[in-house]
Structures are given as structure tokens and as C-alpha cells.
PDB file of C-alpha atoms in Angstrom:
ATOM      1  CA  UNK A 904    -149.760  67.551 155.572  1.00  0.00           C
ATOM      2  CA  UNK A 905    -146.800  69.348 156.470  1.00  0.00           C
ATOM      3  CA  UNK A 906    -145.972  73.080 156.032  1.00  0.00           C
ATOM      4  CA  UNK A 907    -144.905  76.060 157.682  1.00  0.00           C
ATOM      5  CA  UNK A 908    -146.171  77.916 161.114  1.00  0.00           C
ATOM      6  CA  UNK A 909    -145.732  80.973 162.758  1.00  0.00           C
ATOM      7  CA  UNK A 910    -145.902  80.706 167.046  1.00  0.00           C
ATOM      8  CA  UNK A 911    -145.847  83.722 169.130  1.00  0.00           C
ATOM      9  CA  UNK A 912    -145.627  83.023 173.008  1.00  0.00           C
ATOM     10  CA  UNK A 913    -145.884  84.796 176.188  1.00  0.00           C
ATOM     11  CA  UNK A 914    -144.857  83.375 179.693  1.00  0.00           C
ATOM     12  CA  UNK A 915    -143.258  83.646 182.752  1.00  0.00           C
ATOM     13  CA  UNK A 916    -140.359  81.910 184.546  1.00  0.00           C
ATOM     14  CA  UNK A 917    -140.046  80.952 188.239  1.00  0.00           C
ATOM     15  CA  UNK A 918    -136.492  80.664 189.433  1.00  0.00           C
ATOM     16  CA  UNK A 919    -136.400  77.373 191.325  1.00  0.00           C
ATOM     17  CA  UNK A 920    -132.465  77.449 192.897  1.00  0.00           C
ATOM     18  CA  UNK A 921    -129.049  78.196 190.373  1.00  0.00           C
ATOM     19  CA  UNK A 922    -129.868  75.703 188.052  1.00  0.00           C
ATOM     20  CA  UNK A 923    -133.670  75.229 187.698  1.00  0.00           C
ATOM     21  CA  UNK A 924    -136.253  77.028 186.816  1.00  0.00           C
ATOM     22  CA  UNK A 925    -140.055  76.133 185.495  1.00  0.00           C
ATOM     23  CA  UNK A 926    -141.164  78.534 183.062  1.00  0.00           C
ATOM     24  CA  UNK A 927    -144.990  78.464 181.782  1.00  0.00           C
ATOM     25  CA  UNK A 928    -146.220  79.752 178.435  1.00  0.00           C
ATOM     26  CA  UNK A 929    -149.139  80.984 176.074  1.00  0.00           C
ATOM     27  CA  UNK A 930    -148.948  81.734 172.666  1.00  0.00           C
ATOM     28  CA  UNK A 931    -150.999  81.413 169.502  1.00  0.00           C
ATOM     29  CA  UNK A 932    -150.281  79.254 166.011  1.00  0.00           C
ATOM     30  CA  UNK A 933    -151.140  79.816 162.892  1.00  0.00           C
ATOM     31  CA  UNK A 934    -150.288  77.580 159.379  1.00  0.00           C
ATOM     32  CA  UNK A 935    -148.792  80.182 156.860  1.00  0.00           C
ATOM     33  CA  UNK A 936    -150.258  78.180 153.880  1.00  0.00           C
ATOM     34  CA  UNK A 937    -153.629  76.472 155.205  1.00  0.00           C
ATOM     35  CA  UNK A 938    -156.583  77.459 157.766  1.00  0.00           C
ATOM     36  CA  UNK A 939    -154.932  75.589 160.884  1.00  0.00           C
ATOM     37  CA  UNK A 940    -155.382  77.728 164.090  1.00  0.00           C
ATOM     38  CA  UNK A 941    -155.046  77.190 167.580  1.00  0.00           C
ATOM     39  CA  UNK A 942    -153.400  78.456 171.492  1.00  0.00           C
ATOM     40  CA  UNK A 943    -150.925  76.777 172.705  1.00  0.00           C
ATOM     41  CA  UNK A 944    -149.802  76.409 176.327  1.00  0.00           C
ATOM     42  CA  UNK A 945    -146.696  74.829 177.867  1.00  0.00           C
ATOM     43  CA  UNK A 946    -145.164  74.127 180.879  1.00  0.00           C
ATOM     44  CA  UNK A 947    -141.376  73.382 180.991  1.00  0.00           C
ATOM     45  CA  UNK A 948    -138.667  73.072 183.325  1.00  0.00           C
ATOM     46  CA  UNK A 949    -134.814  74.634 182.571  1.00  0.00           C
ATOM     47  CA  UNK A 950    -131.296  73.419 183.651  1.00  0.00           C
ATOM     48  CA  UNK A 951    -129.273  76.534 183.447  1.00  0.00           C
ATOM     49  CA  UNK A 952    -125.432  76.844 184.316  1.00  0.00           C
ATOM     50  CA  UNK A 953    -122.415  79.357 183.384  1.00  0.00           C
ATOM     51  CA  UNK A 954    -119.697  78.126 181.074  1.00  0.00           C
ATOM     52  CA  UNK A 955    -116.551  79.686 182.125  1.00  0.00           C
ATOM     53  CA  UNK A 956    -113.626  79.905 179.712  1.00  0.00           C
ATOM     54  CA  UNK A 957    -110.272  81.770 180.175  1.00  0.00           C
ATOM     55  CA  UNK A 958    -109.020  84.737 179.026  1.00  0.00           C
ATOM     56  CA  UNK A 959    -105.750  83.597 178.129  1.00  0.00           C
ATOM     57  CA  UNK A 960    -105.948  81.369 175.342  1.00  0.00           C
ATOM     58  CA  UNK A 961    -101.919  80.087 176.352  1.00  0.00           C
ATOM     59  CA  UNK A 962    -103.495  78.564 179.848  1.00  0.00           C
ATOM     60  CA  UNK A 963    -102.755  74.798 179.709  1.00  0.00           C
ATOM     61  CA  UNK A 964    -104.482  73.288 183.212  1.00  0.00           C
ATOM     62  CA  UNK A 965    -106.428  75.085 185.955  1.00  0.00           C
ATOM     63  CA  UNK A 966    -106.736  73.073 188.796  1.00  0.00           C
ATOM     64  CA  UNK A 967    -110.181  72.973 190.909  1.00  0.00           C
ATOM     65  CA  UNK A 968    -111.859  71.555 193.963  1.00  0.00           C
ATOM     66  CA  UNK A 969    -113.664  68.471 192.923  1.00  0.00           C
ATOM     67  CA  UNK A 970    -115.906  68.609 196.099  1.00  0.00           C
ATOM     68  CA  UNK A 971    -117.867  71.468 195.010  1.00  0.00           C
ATOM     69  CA  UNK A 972    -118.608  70.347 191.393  1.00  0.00           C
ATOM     70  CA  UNK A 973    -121.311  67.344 190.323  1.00  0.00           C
ATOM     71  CA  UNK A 974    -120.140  65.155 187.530  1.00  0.00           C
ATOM     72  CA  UNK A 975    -122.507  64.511 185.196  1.00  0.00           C
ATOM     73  CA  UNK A 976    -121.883  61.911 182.407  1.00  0.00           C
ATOM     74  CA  UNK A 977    -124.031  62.092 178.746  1.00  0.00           C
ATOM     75  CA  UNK A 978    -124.045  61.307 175.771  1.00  0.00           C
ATOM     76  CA  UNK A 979    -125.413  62.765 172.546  1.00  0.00           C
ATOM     77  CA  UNK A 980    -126.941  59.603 169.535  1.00  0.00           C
ATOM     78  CA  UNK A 981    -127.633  60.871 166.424  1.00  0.00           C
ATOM     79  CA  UNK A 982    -129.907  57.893 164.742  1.00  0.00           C
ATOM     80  CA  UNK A 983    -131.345  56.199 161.495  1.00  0.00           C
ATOM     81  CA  UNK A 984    -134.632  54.299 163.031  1.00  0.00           C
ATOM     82  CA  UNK A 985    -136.348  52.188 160.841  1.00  0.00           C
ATOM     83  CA  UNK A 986    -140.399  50.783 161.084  1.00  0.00           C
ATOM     84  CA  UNK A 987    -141.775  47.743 159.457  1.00  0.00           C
ATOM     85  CA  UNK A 988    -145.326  48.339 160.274  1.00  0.00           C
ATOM     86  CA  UNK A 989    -148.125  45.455 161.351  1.00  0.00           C
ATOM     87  CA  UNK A 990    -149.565  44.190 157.822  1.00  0.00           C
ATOM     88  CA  UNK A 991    -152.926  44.973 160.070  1.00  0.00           C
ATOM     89  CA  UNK A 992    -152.303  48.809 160.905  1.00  0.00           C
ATOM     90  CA  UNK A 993    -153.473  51.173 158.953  1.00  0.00           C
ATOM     91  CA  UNK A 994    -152.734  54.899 157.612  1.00  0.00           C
ATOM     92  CA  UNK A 995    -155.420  57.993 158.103  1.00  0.00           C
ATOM     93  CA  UNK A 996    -156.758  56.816 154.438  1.00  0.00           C
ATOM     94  CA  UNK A 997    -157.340  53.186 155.488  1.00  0.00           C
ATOM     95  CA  UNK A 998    -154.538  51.937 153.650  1.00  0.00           C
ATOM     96  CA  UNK A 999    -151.811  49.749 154.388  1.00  0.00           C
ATOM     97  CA  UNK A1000    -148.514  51.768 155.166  1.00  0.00           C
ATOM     98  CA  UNK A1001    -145.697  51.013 152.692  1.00  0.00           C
ATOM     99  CA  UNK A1002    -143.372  48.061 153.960  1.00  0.00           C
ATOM    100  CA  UNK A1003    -140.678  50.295 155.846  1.00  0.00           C
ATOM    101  CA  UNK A1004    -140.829  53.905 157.007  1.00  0.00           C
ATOM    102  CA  UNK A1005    -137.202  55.566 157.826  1.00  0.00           C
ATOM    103  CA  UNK A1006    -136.802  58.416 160.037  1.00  0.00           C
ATOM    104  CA  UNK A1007    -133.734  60.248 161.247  1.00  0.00           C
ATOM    105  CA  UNK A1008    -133.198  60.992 165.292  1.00  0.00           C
ATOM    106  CA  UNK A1009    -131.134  63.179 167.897  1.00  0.00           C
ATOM    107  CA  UNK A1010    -131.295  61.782 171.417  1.00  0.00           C
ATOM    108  CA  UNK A1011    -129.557  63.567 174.838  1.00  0.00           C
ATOM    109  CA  UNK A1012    -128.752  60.700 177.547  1.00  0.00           C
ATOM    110  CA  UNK A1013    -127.994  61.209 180.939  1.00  0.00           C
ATOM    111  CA  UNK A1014    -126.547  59.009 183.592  1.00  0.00           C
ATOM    112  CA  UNK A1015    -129.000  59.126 186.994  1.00  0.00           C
ATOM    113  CA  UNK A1016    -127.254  55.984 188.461  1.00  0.00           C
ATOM    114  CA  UNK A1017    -123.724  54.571 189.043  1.00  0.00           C
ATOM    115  CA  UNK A1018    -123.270  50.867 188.079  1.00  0.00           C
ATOM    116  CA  UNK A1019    -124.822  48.073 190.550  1.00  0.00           C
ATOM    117  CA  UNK A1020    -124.522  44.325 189.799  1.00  0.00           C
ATOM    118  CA  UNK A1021    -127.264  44.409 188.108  1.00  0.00           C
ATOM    119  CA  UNK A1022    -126.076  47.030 185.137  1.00  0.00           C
ATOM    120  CA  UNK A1023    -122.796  49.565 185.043  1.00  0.00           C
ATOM    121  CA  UNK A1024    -125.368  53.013 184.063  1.00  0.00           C
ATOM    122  CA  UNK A1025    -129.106  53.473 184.234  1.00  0.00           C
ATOM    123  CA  UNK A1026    -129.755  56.521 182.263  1.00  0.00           C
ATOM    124  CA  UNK A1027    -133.243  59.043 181.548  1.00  0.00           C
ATOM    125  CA  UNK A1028    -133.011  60.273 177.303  1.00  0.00           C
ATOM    126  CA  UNK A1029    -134.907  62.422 175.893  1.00  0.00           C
ATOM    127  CA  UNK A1030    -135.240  61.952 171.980  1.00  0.00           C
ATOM    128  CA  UNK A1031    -136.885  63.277 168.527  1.00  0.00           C
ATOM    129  CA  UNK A1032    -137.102  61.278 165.481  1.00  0.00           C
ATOM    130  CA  UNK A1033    -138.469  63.039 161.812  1.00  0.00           C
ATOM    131  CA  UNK A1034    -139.901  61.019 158.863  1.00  0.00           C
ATOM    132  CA  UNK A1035    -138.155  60.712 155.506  1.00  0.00           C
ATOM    133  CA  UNK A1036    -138.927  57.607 154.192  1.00  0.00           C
ATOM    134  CA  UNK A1037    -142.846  56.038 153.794  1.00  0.00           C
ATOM    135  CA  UNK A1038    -144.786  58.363 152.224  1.00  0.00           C
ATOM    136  CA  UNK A1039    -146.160  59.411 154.947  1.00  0.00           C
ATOM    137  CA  UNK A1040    -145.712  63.507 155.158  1.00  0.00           C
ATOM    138  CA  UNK A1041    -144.678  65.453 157.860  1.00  0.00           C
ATOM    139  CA  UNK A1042    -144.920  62.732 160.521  1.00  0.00           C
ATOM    140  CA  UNK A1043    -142.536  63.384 164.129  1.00  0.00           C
ATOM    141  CA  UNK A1044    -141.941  61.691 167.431  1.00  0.00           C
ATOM    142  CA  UNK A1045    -140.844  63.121 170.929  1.00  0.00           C
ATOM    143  CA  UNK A1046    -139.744  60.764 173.883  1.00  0.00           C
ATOM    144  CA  UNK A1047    -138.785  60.368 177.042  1.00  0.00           C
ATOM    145  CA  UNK A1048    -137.528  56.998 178.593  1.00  0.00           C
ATOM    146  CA  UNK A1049    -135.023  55.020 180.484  1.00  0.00           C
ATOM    147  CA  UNK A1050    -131.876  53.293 179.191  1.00  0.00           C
ATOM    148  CA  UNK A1051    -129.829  49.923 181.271  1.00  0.00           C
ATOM    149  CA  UNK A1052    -126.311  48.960 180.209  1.00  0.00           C
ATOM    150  CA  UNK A1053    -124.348  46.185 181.162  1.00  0.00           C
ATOM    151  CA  UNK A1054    -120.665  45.343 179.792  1.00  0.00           C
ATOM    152  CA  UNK A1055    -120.477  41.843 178.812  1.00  0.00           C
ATOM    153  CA  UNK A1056    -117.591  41.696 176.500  1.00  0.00           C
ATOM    154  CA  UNK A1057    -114.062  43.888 176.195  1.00  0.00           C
ATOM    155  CA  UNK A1058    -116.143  46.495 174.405  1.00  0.00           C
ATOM    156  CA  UNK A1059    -119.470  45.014 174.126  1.00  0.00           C
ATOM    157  CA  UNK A1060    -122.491  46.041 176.559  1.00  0.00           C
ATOM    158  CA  UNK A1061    -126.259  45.253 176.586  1.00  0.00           C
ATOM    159  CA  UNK A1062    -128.734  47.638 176.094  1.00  0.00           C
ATOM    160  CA  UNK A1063    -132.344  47.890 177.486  1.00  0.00           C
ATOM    161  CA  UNK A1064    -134.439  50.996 176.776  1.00  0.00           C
ATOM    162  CA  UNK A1065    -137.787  51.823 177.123  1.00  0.00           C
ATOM    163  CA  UNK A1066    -139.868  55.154 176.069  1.00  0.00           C
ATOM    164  CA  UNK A1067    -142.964  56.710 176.123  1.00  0.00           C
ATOM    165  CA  UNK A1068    -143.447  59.298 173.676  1.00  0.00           C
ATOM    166  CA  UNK A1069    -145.986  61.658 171.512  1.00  0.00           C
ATOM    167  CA  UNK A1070    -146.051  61.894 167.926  1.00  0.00           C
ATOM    168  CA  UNK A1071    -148.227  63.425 165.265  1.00  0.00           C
ATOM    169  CA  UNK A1072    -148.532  64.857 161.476  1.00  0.00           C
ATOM    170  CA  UNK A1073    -148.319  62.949 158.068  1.00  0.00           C
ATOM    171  CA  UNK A1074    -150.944  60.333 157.539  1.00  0.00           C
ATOM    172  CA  UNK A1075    -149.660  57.703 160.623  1.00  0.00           C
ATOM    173  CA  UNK A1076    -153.038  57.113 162.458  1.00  0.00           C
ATOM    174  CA  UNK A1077    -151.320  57.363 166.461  1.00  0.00           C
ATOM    175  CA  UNK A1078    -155.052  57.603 167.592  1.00  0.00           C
ATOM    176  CA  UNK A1079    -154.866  60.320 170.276  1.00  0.00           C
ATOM    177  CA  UNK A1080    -150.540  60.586 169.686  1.00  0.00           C
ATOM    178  CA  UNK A1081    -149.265  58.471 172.452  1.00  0.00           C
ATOM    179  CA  UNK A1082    -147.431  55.790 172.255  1.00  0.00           C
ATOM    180  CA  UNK A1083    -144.584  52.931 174.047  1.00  0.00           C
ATOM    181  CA  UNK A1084    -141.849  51.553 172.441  1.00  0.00           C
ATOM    182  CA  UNK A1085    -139.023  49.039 173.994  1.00  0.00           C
ATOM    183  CA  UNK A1086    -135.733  48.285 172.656  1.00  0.00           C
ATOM    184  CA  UNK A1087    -133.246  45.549 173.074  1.00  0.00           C
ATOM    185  CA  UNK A1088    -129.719  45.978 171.605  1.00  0.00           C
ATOM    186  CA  UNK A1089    -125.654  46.129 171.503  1.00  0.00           C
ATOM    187  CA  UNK A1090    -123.236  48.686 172.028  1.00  0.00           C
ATOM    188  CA  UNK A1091    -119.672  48.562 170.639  1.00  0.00           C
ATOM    189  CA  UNK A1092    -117.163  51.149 172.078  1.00  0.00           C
ATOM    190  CA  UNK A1093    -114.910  52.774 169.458  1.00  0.00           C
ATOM    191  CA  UNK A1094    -113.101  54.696 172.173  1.00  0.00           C
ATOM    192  CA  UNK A1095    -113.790  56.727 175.273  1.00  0.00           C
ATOM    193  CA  UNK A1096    -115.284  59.409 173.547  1.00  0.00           C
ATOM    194  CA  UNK A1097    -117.135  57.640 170.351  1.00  0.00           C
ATOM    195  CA  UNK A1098    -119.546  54.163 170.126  1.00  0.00           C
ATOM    196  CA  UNK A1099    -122.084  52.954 168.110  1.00  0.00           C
ATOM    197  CA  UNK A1100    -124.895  50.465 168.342  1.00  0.00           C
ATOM    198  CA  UNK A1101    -127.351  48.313 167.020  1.00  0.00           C
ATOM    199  CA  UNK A1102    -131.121  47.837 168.684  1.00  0.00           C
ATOM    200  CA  UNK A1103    -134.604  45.933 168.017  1.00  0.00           C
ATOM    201  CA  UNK A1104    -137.590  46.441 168.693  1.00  0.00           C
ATOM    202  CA  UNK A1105    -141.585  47.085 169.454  1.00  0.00           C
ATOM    203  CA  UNK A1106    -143.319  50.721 169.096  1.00  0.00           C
ATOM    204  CA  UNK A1107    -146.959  50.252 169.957  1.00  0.00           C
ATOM    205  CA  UNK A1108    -149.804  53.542 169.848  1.00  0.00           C
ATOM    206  CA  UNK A1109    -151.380  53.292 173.552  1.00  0.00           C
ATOM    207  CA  UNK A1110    -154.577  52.989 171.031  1.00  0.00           C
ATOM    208  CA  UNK A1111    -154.265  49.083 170.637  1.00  0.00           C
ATOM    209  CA  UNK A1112    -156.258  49.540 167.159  1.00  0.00           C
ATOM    210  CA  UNK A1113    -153.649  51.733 165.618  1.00  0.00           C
ATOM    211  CA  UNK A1114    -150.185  52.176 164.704  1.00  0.00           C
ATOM    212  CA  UNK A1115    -148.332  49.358 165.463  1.00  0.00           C
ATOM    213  CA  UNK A1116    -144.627  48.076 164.458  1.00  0.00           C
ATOM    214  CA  UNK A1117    -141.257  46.344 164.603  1.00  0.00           C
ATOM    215  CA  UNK A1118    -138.287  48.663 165.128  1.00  0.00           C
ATOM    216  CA  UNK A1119    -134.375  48.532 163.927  1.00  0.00           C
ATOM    217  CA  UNK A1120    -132.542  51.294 164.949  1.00  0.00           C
ATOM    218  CA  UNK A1121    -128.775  52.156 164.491  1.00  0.00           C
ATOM    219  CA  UNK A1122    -126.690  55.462 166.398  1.00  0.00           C
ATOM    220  CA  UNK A1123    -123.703  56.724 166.987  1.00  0.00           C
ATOM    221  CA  UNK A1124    -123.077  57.910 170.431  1.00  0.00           C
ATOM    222  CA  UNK A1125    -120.514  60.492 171.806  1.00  0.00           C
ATOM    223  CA  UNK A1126    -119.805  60.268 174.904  1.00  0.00           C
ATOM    224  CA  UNK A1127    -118.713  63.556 177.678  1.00  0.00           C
ATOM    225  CA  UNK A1128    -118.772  64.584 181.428  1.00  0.00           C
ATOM    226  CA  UNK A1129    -120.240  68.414 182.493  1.00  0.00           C
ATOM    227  CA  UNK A1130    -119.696  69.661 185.786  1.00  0.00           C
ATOM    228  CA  UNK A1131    -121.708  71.469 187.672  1.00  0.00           C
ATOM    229  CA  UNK A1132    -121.117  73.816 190.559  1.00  0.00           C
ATOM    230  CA  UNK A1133    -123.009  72.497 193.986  1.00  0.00           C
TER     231      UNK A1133
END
């Protein structure tokens, strides 16, 4: 069921160069209103940079060399994705799962690869999706995956996506929490900044035996460039 912890951590941080650094830490968590207890260790790696911003606010343009900076292009999809679970997949009570389970979703996407003939951006996300729909408690998702597209119309483009993620809580029987899901959809581009889009498609636990399900899922994206000093 869900409910609230409390996590107190300890660690350390190794500074890799500027902007990296892999930090590892310990800690202990405890469920305010039940008996769960446990440690907890992580490992973790951190992009850091410095924001600069001007002290005059009347400053219009500053001008800078674009050899020492990195472009990077992201974007930021917050999500509705819905699951129509296999008739055959059960819950942790060995029941069926109600017909469609809703959850909510923020995803950061960030272009590794400039455009080849085969697609115009190949993309690494990271993603988190929460449960509010399904009676199925406190049940959460964390991903990591790759992302194709390819233009095909004025404002159209193909997506292709694939993730492998963990998930956990509520009464969805993950077996031990892994699972792959793979997407096929459409973009539409509003503007330069703003697009939405529409994708279908398969989230299977790496436990054949357990949760299993069709996926819709609907975003809107916006779009930016950071730069980055070299």
C-alpha cells in the first residue's frame, strides 16, 4: 500500500571533470505509518553547469563564441499513459486487473545524434510515470530508453521508442520490478517550441508470467537548446 517514508542518506561525491561527477550513497528508510524497514544504497552520476544571468536587467543581446559552447537540444513531455492489461495477467491477489489503469508521466529527452538518412534525432529519455487510475495503490515506474524520429510530413514525424524500466508498489505483480516496453507513434509540431503526440504500444515484466499490457500514451513536448561551456 502506499504511505509516507522518512530517508536519511550519507555519501560521497567524486568530481569527474566541470560537469560530471558520480556520487555514492547510504542511508536508512523507514514507513512512518507501517513496520517497513530497510538500507538503501545508490550510485548516481551528476551533470552540473553554472547558469549565468546579467546584472543589468536593460541588456538586450550579448554576443559569444560559439566554438567554446556544446549545443544540446531537449525536450521536456509531460504525459497521460494509459494500460489495458492481458485478460491473463494477474494482480498480487490473483485477480484480474480492472480493464484500464491511467497513470500520469514527466519525461527529460535528449538529443545524442544529429539526423542521418535513416532518422533526423536519435535521442536517450529518462521518464517516471505514477498511478491514478486502476485500483491499484501506490504503483510507479522509472525508465530509461531510446527515442528515433523521422519527419515524414510538413509537421508530422515518426516516432520509435524503446525503454527498460523498474517499477514497484500497489498491487501490480512486476515479479522482481523489471520490465520493457516499445512504442510506435506520431508527432505533430505546434511550433518550434511546443508539439504533441500520440503513441502505441507493448509494456511486458521481464517475468514472462506477470504483468503484461497494451499501451496508449499521449504528451505534450516542449522543446529548448542548453549550452554548455567545453
Amino acid at each position: 500500500e502506499g504511505g509516507s517514508i522518512i530517508q536519511p542518506e550519507i555519501g560521497l561525491e567524486n568530481i569527474i571533470n566541470n560537469n560530471l561527477s558520480a556520487k555514492t550513497k547510504i542511508g536508512k528508510i523507514k514507513a512512518l505509518y507501517g513496520d517497513f524497514q530497510a538500507t538503501s544504497l545508490a550510485f548516481a552520476f551528476s551533470f552540473n553547469n553554472e547558469l549565468y544571468f546579467p546584472k543589468d536587467n536593460q541588456l538586450k543581446e550579448c554576443h559569444i563564441k560559439t566554438d567554446k559552447l556544446y549545443k544540446i537540444p531537449f525536450h521536456i513531455d509531460i504525459s497521460n499513459k494509459t494500460y489495458m492489461p492481458d485478460a491473463n495477467s494477474k494482480n498480487k491477489a490473483g485477480k484480474n486487473y480492472e480493464t484500464q489503469i491511467d497513470l500520469v508521466g514527466l519525461a527529460l529527452v535528449t538529443e545524442i545524434h544529429d539526423s542521418t538518412k535513416f532518422y533526423d534525432s536519435l535521442s536517450i529519455l529518462a521518464s517516471t510515470y505514477w498511478a491514478y487510475t486502476g485500483d491499484i495503490g501506490a504503483y510507479a515506474e522509472g525508465c530509461l530508453g531510446l527515442a528515433m524520429k523521422k519527419n515524414i510530413l510538413n509537421r508530422i514525424s515518426v516516432l520509435l521508442q524503446a525503454e527498460l524500466g523498474c517499477a514497484g508498489g500497489g498491487g501490480v505483480d512486476i515479479g522482481q520490478g523489471f520490465f520493457s516496453e516499445y512504442f510506435l507513434g506520431l508527432e505533430y509540431t505546434i511550433n518550434k517550441e511546443w508539439a504533441m503526440d500520440f503513441r502505441y504500444g507493448v509494456m511486458s515484466s521481464l517475468d514472462k508470467d506477470k504483468f503484461q499490457a497494451n499501451s496508449i500514451m499521449i504528451s505534450i513536448k516542449k522543446y529548448a537548446d542548453i549550452f554548455v561551456a567545453k
